[in-house]
Every structure is written in structure tokens, then in C-alpha cells.
Amino acid sequence: MGGTQESGTEGIRGGKDGRGGLGHVLSGVAVAVGFVLFLGAFVWGALVYQPYTVPTDSMMPTVNPGDRVLAQRIDGGEVRRGDVVVFTLWSDSPMVKRVVGIGGDTVKCCGEGGRLTVNGKELDEPYIEHTKPGATAGTGTGTGTDTGTGLGVASDTPFEVTVPEGNLFLLGDRRSASLDSRAHLQEAGQGTVARSAVHARVDALAWPSMAMLERPGTYASLPGGTSQPGPLRLQLAAVLAGAALVVLGAAYGPVVRVLGRGRRREPAGAR
């Protein structure tokens, strides 16, 4: 009798079939924490980021027509040179362009080698589709391009603009097919956009490809440097960690039961 009672007590304390004991408690905690991380990261992401579909080819090769991007909701005051921003000004629909100049900058095209200059510094722009001489900027009918090779000119439209304080000078990465600040040079502000018109900064491509948008190093040496990426990587890590905890925690009980049955099956003739 004493042996039976002792065996029953050990079964309860040991969590027979994985239904009790410390392991069961820990698996429950893992599942709970996993759900909090998983759902919390999604809610956090929904508050910080907004998805957009880019309909035009003006940001090629960085963003292709129909690409889905994730843009961090920010105040226009947080924008730095090199950022790809979402703004509303020249049309009723949001537009996506790259910031090449901020208040006080003198933006000029073109310097030696056909490069864009900011405050006299030539920019190395590996992200753009360079226009070869003879292409027509802003019309989408360029006669030739050289994507990302560093050849050609940064714009077939010569210009020199001093950006007013509180404004931004914006260009598309596909300079031969982008209706950007160059198309509004004769307007007040010489085509610049007020920071208040910006409501998001693109951090990543979401579909059909998935990739973070890197900050161009060419702007890092200018005053103010480049912006810091948003919390998207941290949010994705929290989603993955949460999912892993839920799976591992939920699998604990079944795994223990299977292992327990295996231990109870003794070989034939064993005593």
C-alpha cells in the first residue's frame, strides 16, 4: 500500500504525461509570453508603420511600380538627406521621392562628371537610374539609361536651387521619368516642399520582395548626417521570437507524453 501511495504521489509531483509540474507551468508561461510578443509587435507595427503601394516608375530601380512599401509615420522635422519620403503636395495622392537637399542647402546639377552637388560636394548616387545625355528628364521618354553604374548625368535638366529653411528638395531615383522638384522650379520655393507636407519615411520594401532601404552613405559627411532606421527590425524579431515561444511551449506537453509512453514500453520478457 505504501509503495502504491508513494508511486501516485510521484506521478502527481512529476507531472504525469506532461499535464502538471514545473515543466507544464514553464510551457504555459512560454506560450503566454509568446502571444504577448507576437501580438504586441503587430500592434506596435500598425501604430508606427503604414503600407503604401507605389504606382509609378519614378523611383526605379529602388522601388518598382506596384511595389508595396512600409513607411514609418514621422514628423517632417525628422527628415534627413537621403530619406525616401511620402508626401502630399503636387497631387491629391501621396507621392514618393528622395530628399536630396534640406533648408539652407544649395543643390546644383551638374558638377564635374555629371553628378549632383549639395553645397559644392559631389554626390555618389548608386541608387539612381542615371540619365545619359540626350534623354528628356521628367517625361519618361528618355532615349537611354545606365542603371546604377555611376555613368551618365544625374539630371538632364540643369538647375541650381537654394532650399528655403523648413523646406526640402526632392528628386525621384529615375531622373528621366520623375516629375519632382525640377518640374516646379518656376513656382514659389523653386520646387521645394515644406517639411509639414511629409507624413512618412519609407523604411522597407514589403512585397513582392522584402528588403530594408539602406541610408545612402554619400550624405553621411554632410551636416546632420543621415537618419536612423525605424524599429522595424526589432518588431520583426519580436514577431519571430513570439512565434517560436508559442510553438515550443505548445509542443512541450505532447512531446513529454510521447517520451513517457516510450519509457513505459518495456522489451518483451523484461522484468
mmCIF file of N, CA, C and O in Angstrom, residues 156-212:
data_model
loop_
_atom_site.group_PDB
_atom_site.id
_atom_site.type_symbol
_atom_site.label_atom_id
_atom_site.label_comp_id
_atom_site.label_asym_id
_atom_site.label_seq_id
_atom_site.Cartn_x
_atom_site.Cartn_y
_atom_site.Cartn_z
ATOM 1 N N ASP A 156 19.199 65.601 -66.678
ATOM 2 C CA ASP A 156 19.381 66.267 -67.973
ATOM 3 C C ASP A 156 18.846 67.694 -67.934
ATOM 4 O O ASP A 156 18.962 68.424 -68.905
ATOM 5 N N THR A 157 18.221 68.055 -66.813
ATOM 6 C CA THR A 157 17.728 69.411 -66.617
ATOM 7 C C THR A 157 18.687 70.146 -65.688
ATOM 8 O O THR A 157 18.773 69.814 -64.501
ATOM 9 N N PRO A 158 19.456 71.122 -66.179
ATOM 10 C CA PRO A 158 20.364 71.859 -65.290
ATOM 11 C C PRO A 158 19.573 72.769 -64.356
ATOM 12 O O PRO A 158 18.551 73.342 -64.732
ATOM 13 N N PHE A 159 20.036 72.884 -63.142
ATOM 14 C CA PHE A 159 19.361 73.758 -62.173
ATOM 15 C C PHE A 159 20.314 74.085 -61.036
ATOM 16 O O PHE A 159 21.322 73.400 -60.816
ATOM 17 N N GLU A 160 19.988 75.132 -60.323
ATOM 18 C CA GLU A 160 20.676 75.491 -59.082
ATOM 19 C C GLU A 160 19.652 76.126 -58.159
ATOM 20 O O GLU A 160 19.048 77.144 -58.506
ATOM 21 N N VAL A 161 19.445 75.521 -57.014
ATOM 22 C CA VAL A 161 18.401 75.961 -56.088
ATOM 23 C C VAL A 161 18.973 76.060 -54.680
ATOM 24 O O VAL A 161 19.676 75.154 -54.223
ATOM 25 N N THR A 162 18.680 77.166 -54.012
ATOM 26 C CA THR A 162 18.981 77.273 -52.586
ATOM 27 C C THR A 162 17.684 76.994 -51.831
ATOM 28 O O THR A 162 16.696 77.723 -51.995
ATOM 29 N N VAL A 163 17.676 75.940 -51.048
ATOM 30 C CA VAL A 163 16.449 75.470 -50.402
ATOM 31 C C VAL A 163 16.094 76.380 -49.227
ATOM 32 O O VAL A 163 16.922 76.595 -48.330
ATOM 33 N N PRO A 164 14.870 76.930 -49.199
ATOM 34 C CA PRO A 164 14.455 77.761 -48.059
ATOM 35 C C PRO A 164 14.415 76.951 -46.767
ATOM 36 O O PRO A 164 14.199 75.734 -46.787
ATOM 37 N N GLU A 165 14.631 77.612 -45.650
ATOM 38 C CA GLU A 165 14.553 76.944 -44.357
ATOM 39 C C GLU A 165 13.163 76.343 -44.162
ATOM 40 O O GLU A 165 12.155 76.948 -44.507
ATOM 41 N N GLY A 166 13.131 75.130 -43.639
ATOM 42 C CA GLY A 166 11.864 74.449 -43.416
ATOM 43 C C GLY A 166 11.348 73.702 -44.629
ATOM 44 O O GLY A 166 10.267 73.114 -44.572
ATOM 45 N N ASN A 167 12.127 73.720 -45.719
ATOM 46 C CA ASN A 167 11.706 73.041 -46.944
ATOM 47 C C ASN A 167 12.683 71.938 -47.334
ATOM 48 O O ASN A 167 13.779 71.811 -46.765
ATOM 49 N N LEU A 168 12.295 71.152 -48.346
ATOM 50 C CA LEU A 168 13.090 70.032 -48.837
ATOM 51 C C LEU A 168 13.110 70.055 -50.356
ATOM 52 O O LEU A 168 12.119 70.432 -50.993
ATOM 53 N N PHE A 169 14.232 69.622 -50.935
ATOM 54 C CA PHE A 169 14.312 69.462 -52.383
ATOM 55 C C PHE A 169 14.265 67.971 -52.661
ATOM 56 O O PHE A 169 15.085 67.197 -52.141
ATOM 57 N N LEU A 170 13.307 67.538 -53.492
ATOM 58 C CA LEU A 170 13.011 66.123 -53.690
ATOM 59 C C LEU A 170 13.203 65.715 -55.148
ATOM 60 O O LEU A 170 12.756 66.409 -56.058
ATOM 61 N N LEU A 171 13.843 64.562 -55.339
ATOM 62 C CA LEU A 171 14.031 64.011 -56.680
ATOM 63 C C LEU A 171 13.668 62.531 -56.677
ATOM 64 O O LEU A 171 13.841 61.837 -55.665
ATOM 65 N N GLY A 172 13.194 62.048 -57.826
ATOM 66 C CA GLY A 172 12.982 60.619 -57.988
ATOM 67 C C GLY A 172 14.294 59.938 -58.343
ATOM 68 O O GLY A 172 15.206 60.566 -58.885
ATOM 69 N N ASP A 173 14.420 58.662 -58.062
ATOM 70 C CA ASP A 173 15.647 57.941 -58.394
ATOM 71 C C ASP A 173 15.762 57.679 -59.889
ATOM 72 O O ASP A 173 16.864 57.523 -60.415
ATOM 73 N N ARG A 174 14.623 57.611 -60.580
ATOM 74 C CA ARG A 174 14.656 57.503 -62.038
ATOM 75 C C ARG A 174 14.490 58.913 -62.592
ATOM 76 O O ARG A 174 13.391 59.368 -62.910
ATOM 77 N N ARG A 175 15.592 59.596 -62.740
ATOM 78 C CA ARG A 175 15.553 61.027 -63.045
ATOM 79 C C ARG A 175 14.934 61.327 -64.403
ATOM 80 O O ARG A 175 14.407 62.422 -64.621
ATOM 81 N N SER A 176 14.970 60.370 -65.329
ATOM 82 C CA SER A 176 14.410 60.607 -66.660
ATOM 83 C C SER A 176 12.898 60.468 -66.700
ATOM 84 O O SER A 176 12.272 60.786 -67.710
ATOM 85 N N ALA A 177 12.289 60.008 -65.613
ATOM 86 C CA ALA A 177 10.842 59.764 -65.636
ATOM 87 C C ALA A 177 10.164 60.234 -64.359
ATOM 88 O O ALA A 177 9.116 59.727 -63.993
ATOM 89 N N SER A 178 10.776 61.188 -63.686
ATOM 90 C CA SER A 178 10.226 61.636 -62.405
ATOM 91 C C SER A 178 9.790 63.090 -62.471
ATOM 92 O O SER A 178 10.581 63.985 -62.800
ATOM 93 N N LEU A 179 8.515 63.325 -62.170
ATOM 94 C CA LEU A 179 8.011 64.690 -62.029
ATOM 95 C C LEU A 179 8.229 65.092 -60.579
ATOM 96 O O LEU A 179 7.415 64.809 -59.698
ATOM 97 N N ASP A 180 9.356 65.743 -60.321
ATOM 98 C CA ASP A 180 9.762 66.050 -58.947
ATOM 99 C C ASP A 180 10.011 67.548 -58.805
ATOM 100 O O ASP A 180 9.401 68.350 -59.535
ATOM 101 N N SER A 181 10.887 67.948 -57.921
ATOM 102 C CA SER A 181 11.120 69.377 -57.692
ATOM 103 C C SER A 181 11.567 70.105 -58.946
ATOM 104 O O SER A 181 11.287 71.300 -59.115
ATOM 105 N N ARG A 182 12.229 69.402 -59.871
ATOM 106 C CA ARG A 182 12.693 70.044 -61.102
ATOM 107 C C ARG A 182 11.540 70.521 -61.977
ATOM 108 O O ARG A 182 11.675 71.493 -62.735
ATOM 109 N N ALA A 183 10.402 69.843 -61.872
ATOM 110 C CA ALA A 183 9.245 70.210 -62.690
ATOM 111 C C ALA A 183 8.518 71.436 -62.133
ATOM 112 O O ALA A 183 7.581 71.937 -62.767
ATOM 113 N N HIS A 184 8.949 71.905 -60.962
ATOM 114 C CA HIS A 184 8.259 73.032 -60.317
ATOM 115 C C HIS A 184 9.234 74.162 -59.981
ATOM 116 O O HIS A 184 8.979 74.961 -59.075
ATOM 117 N N LEU A 185 10.333 74.245 -60.723
ATOM 118 C CA LEU A 185 11.359 75.243 -60.430
ATOM 119 C C LEU A 185 10.851 76.677 -60.569
ATOM 120 O O LEU A 185 11.370 77.591 -59.911
ATOM 121 N N GLN A 186 9.845 76.892 -61.428
ATOM 122 C CA GLN A 186 9.339 78.251 -61.660
ATOM 123 C C GLN A 186 8.293 78.674 -60.630
ATOM 124 O O GLN A 186 7.848 79.822 -60.641
ATOM 125 N N GLU A 187 7.929 77.748 -59.741
ATOM 126 C CA GLU A 187 6.924 78.069 -58.728
ATOM 127 C C GLU A 187 7.580 78.658 -57.486
ATOM 128 O O GLU A 187 8.809 78.654 -57.340
ATOM 129 N N ALA A 188 6.765 79.166 -56.583
ATOM 130 C CA ALA A 188 7.284 79.698 -55.330
ATOM 131 C C ALA A 188 8.052 78.614 -54.594
ATOM 132 O O ALA A 188 7.598 77.472 -54.498
ATOM 133 N N GLY A 189 9.222 78.971 -54.095
ATOM 134 C CA GLY A 189 10.045 77.985 -53.404
ATOM 135 C C GLY A 189 10.903 77.161 -54.324
ATOM 136 O O GLY A 189 11.618 76.261 -53.886
ATOM 137 N N GLN A 190 10.844 77.455 -55.653
ATOM 138 C CA GLN A 190 11.651 76.760 -56.667
ATOM 139 C C GLN A 190 11.524 75.234 -56.581
ATOM 140 O O GLN A 190 12.498 74.504 -56.655
ATOM 141 N N GLY A 191 10.295 74.783 -56.433
ATOM 142 C CA GLY A 191 10.044 73.352 -56.448
ATOM 143 C C GLY A 191 10.276 72.645 -55.133
ATOM 144 O O GLY A 191 10.137 71.416 -55.054
ATOM 145 N N THR A 192 10.633 73.377 -54.082
ATOM 146 C CA THR A 192 10.856 72.737 -52.789
ATOM 147 C C THR A 192 9.530 72.448 -52.095
ATOM 148 O O THR A 192 8.502 73.054 -52.406
ATOM 149 N N VAL A 193 9.594 71.518 -51.155
ATOM 150 C CA VAL A 193 8.396 71.054 -50.451
ATOM 151 C C VAL A 193 8.549 71.340 -48.958
ATOM 152 O O VAL A 193 9.608 71.071 -48.375
ATOM 153 N N ALA A 194 7.511 71.885 -48.357
ATOM 154 C CA ALA A 194 7.560 72.144 -46.915
ATOM 155 C C ALA A 194 7.659 70.831 -46.141
ATOM 156 O O ALA A 194 7.045 69.830 -46.513
ATOM 157 N N ARG A 195 8.447 70.835 -45.075
ATOM 158 C CA ARG A 195 8.570 69.638 -44.242
ATOM 159 C C ARG A 195 7.210 69.165 -43.729
ATOM 160 O O ARG A 195 6.984 67.972 -43.545
ATOM 161 N N SER A 196 6.290 70.113 -43.525
ATOM 162 C CA SER A 196 4.973 69.756 -42.993
ATOM 163 C C SER A 196 4.163 68.907 -43.963
ATOM 164 O O SER A 196 3.189 68.256 -43.568
ATOM 165 N N ALA A 197 4.561 68.885 -45.251
ATOM 166 C CA ALA A 197 3.846 68.067 -46.244
ATOM 167 C C ALA A 197 4.245 66.596 -46.164
ATOM 168 O O ALA A 197 3.588 65.736 -46.737
ATOM 169 N N VAL A 198 5.341 66.310 -45.458
ATOM 170 C CA VAL A 198 5.829 64.934 -45.323
ATOM 171 C C VAL A 198 5.145 64.262 -44.146
ATOM 172 O O VAL A 198 5.064 64.824 -43.053
ATOM 173 N N HIS A 199 4.638 63.046 -44.368
ATOM 174 C CA HIS A 199 3.986 62.345 -43.265
ATOM 175 C C HIS A 199 4.499 60.930 -43.046
ATOM 176 O O HIS A 199 4.006 60.228 -42.158
ATOM 177 N N ALA A 200 5.503 60.497 -43.818
ATOM 178 C CA ALA A 200 6.055 59.159 -43.583
ATOM 179 C C ALA A 200 7.398 59.025 -44.292
ATOM 180 O O ALA A 200 7.689 59.749 -45.252
ATOM 181 N N ARG A 201 8.223 58.101 -43.801
ATOM 182 C CA ARG A 201 9.529 57.804 -44.392
ATOM 183 C C ARG A 201 9.605 56.307 -44.687
ATOM 184 O O ARG A 201 9.355 55.479 -43.808
ATOM 185 N N VAL A 202 9.937 55.961 -45.913
ATOM 186 C CA VAL A 202 9.972 54.559 -46.315
ATOM 187 C C VAL A 202 11.167 53.862 -45.672
ATOM 188 O O VAL A 202 12.311 54.291 -45.823
ATOM 189 N N ASP A 203 10.881 52.778 -44.956
ATOM 190 C CA ASP A 203 11.924 52.002 -44.284
ATOM 191 C C ASP A 203 12.237 50.697 -44.996
ATOM 192 O O ASP A 203 13.351 50.180 -44.888
ATOM 193 N N ALA A 204 11.232 50.132 -45.705
ATOM 194 C CA ALA A 204 11.451 48.806 -46.275
ATOM 195 C C ALA A 204 10.499 48.527 -47.426
ATOM 196 O O ALA A 204 9.423 49.120 -47.526
ATOM 197 N N LEU A 205 10.931 47.609 -48.294
ATOM 198 C CA LEU A 205 10.051 47.024 -49.289
ATOM 199 C C LEU A 205 9.377 45.827 -48.639
ATOM 200 O O LEU A 205 10.032 45.021 -47.968
ATOM 201 N N ALA A 206 8.060 45.709 -48.812
ATOM 202 C CA ALA A 206 7.320 44.620 -48.170
ATOM 203 C C ALA A 206 6.860 43.550 -49.150
ATOM 204 O O ALA A 206 6.750 42.378 -48.783
ATOM 205 N N TRP A 207 6.582 43.939 -50.401
ATOM 206 C CA TRP A 207 6.072 42.986 -51.390
ATOM 207 C C TRP A 207 6.274 43.560 -52.788
ATOM 208 O O TRP A 207 6.156 44.766 -52.961
ATOM 209 N N PRO A 208 6.642 42.766 -53.802
ATOM 210 C CA PRO A 208 6.828 41.304 -53.779
ATOM 211 C C PRO A 208 8.152 40.859 -53.194
ATOM 212 O O PRO A 208 8.338 39.690 -52.897
ATOM 213 N N SER A 209 9.102 41.783 -53.055
ATOM 214 C CA SER A 209 10.361 41.457 -52.399
ATOM 215 C C SER A 209 10.361 42.069 -51.006
ATOM 216 O O SER A 209 9.592 42.987 -50.718
ATOM 217 N N MET A 210 11.221 41.546 -50.133
ATOM 218 C CA MET A 210 11.329 42.076 -48.777
ATOM 219 C C MET A 210 12.771 42.522 -48.555
ATOM 220 O O MET A 210 13.699 41.718 -48.658
ATOM 221 N N ALA A 211 12.960 43.813 -48.287
ATOM 222 C CA ALA A 211 14.311 44.339 -48.087
ATOM 223 C C ALA A 211 14.228 45.674 -47.365
ATOM 224 O O ALA A 211 13.274 46.440 -47.557
ATOM 225 N N MET A 212 15.219 45.946 -46.532
ATOM 226 C CA MET A 212 15.313 47.240 -45.874
ATOM 227 C C MET A 212 15.920 48.246 -46.852
ATOM 228 O O MET A 212 16.786 47.894 -47.665
#
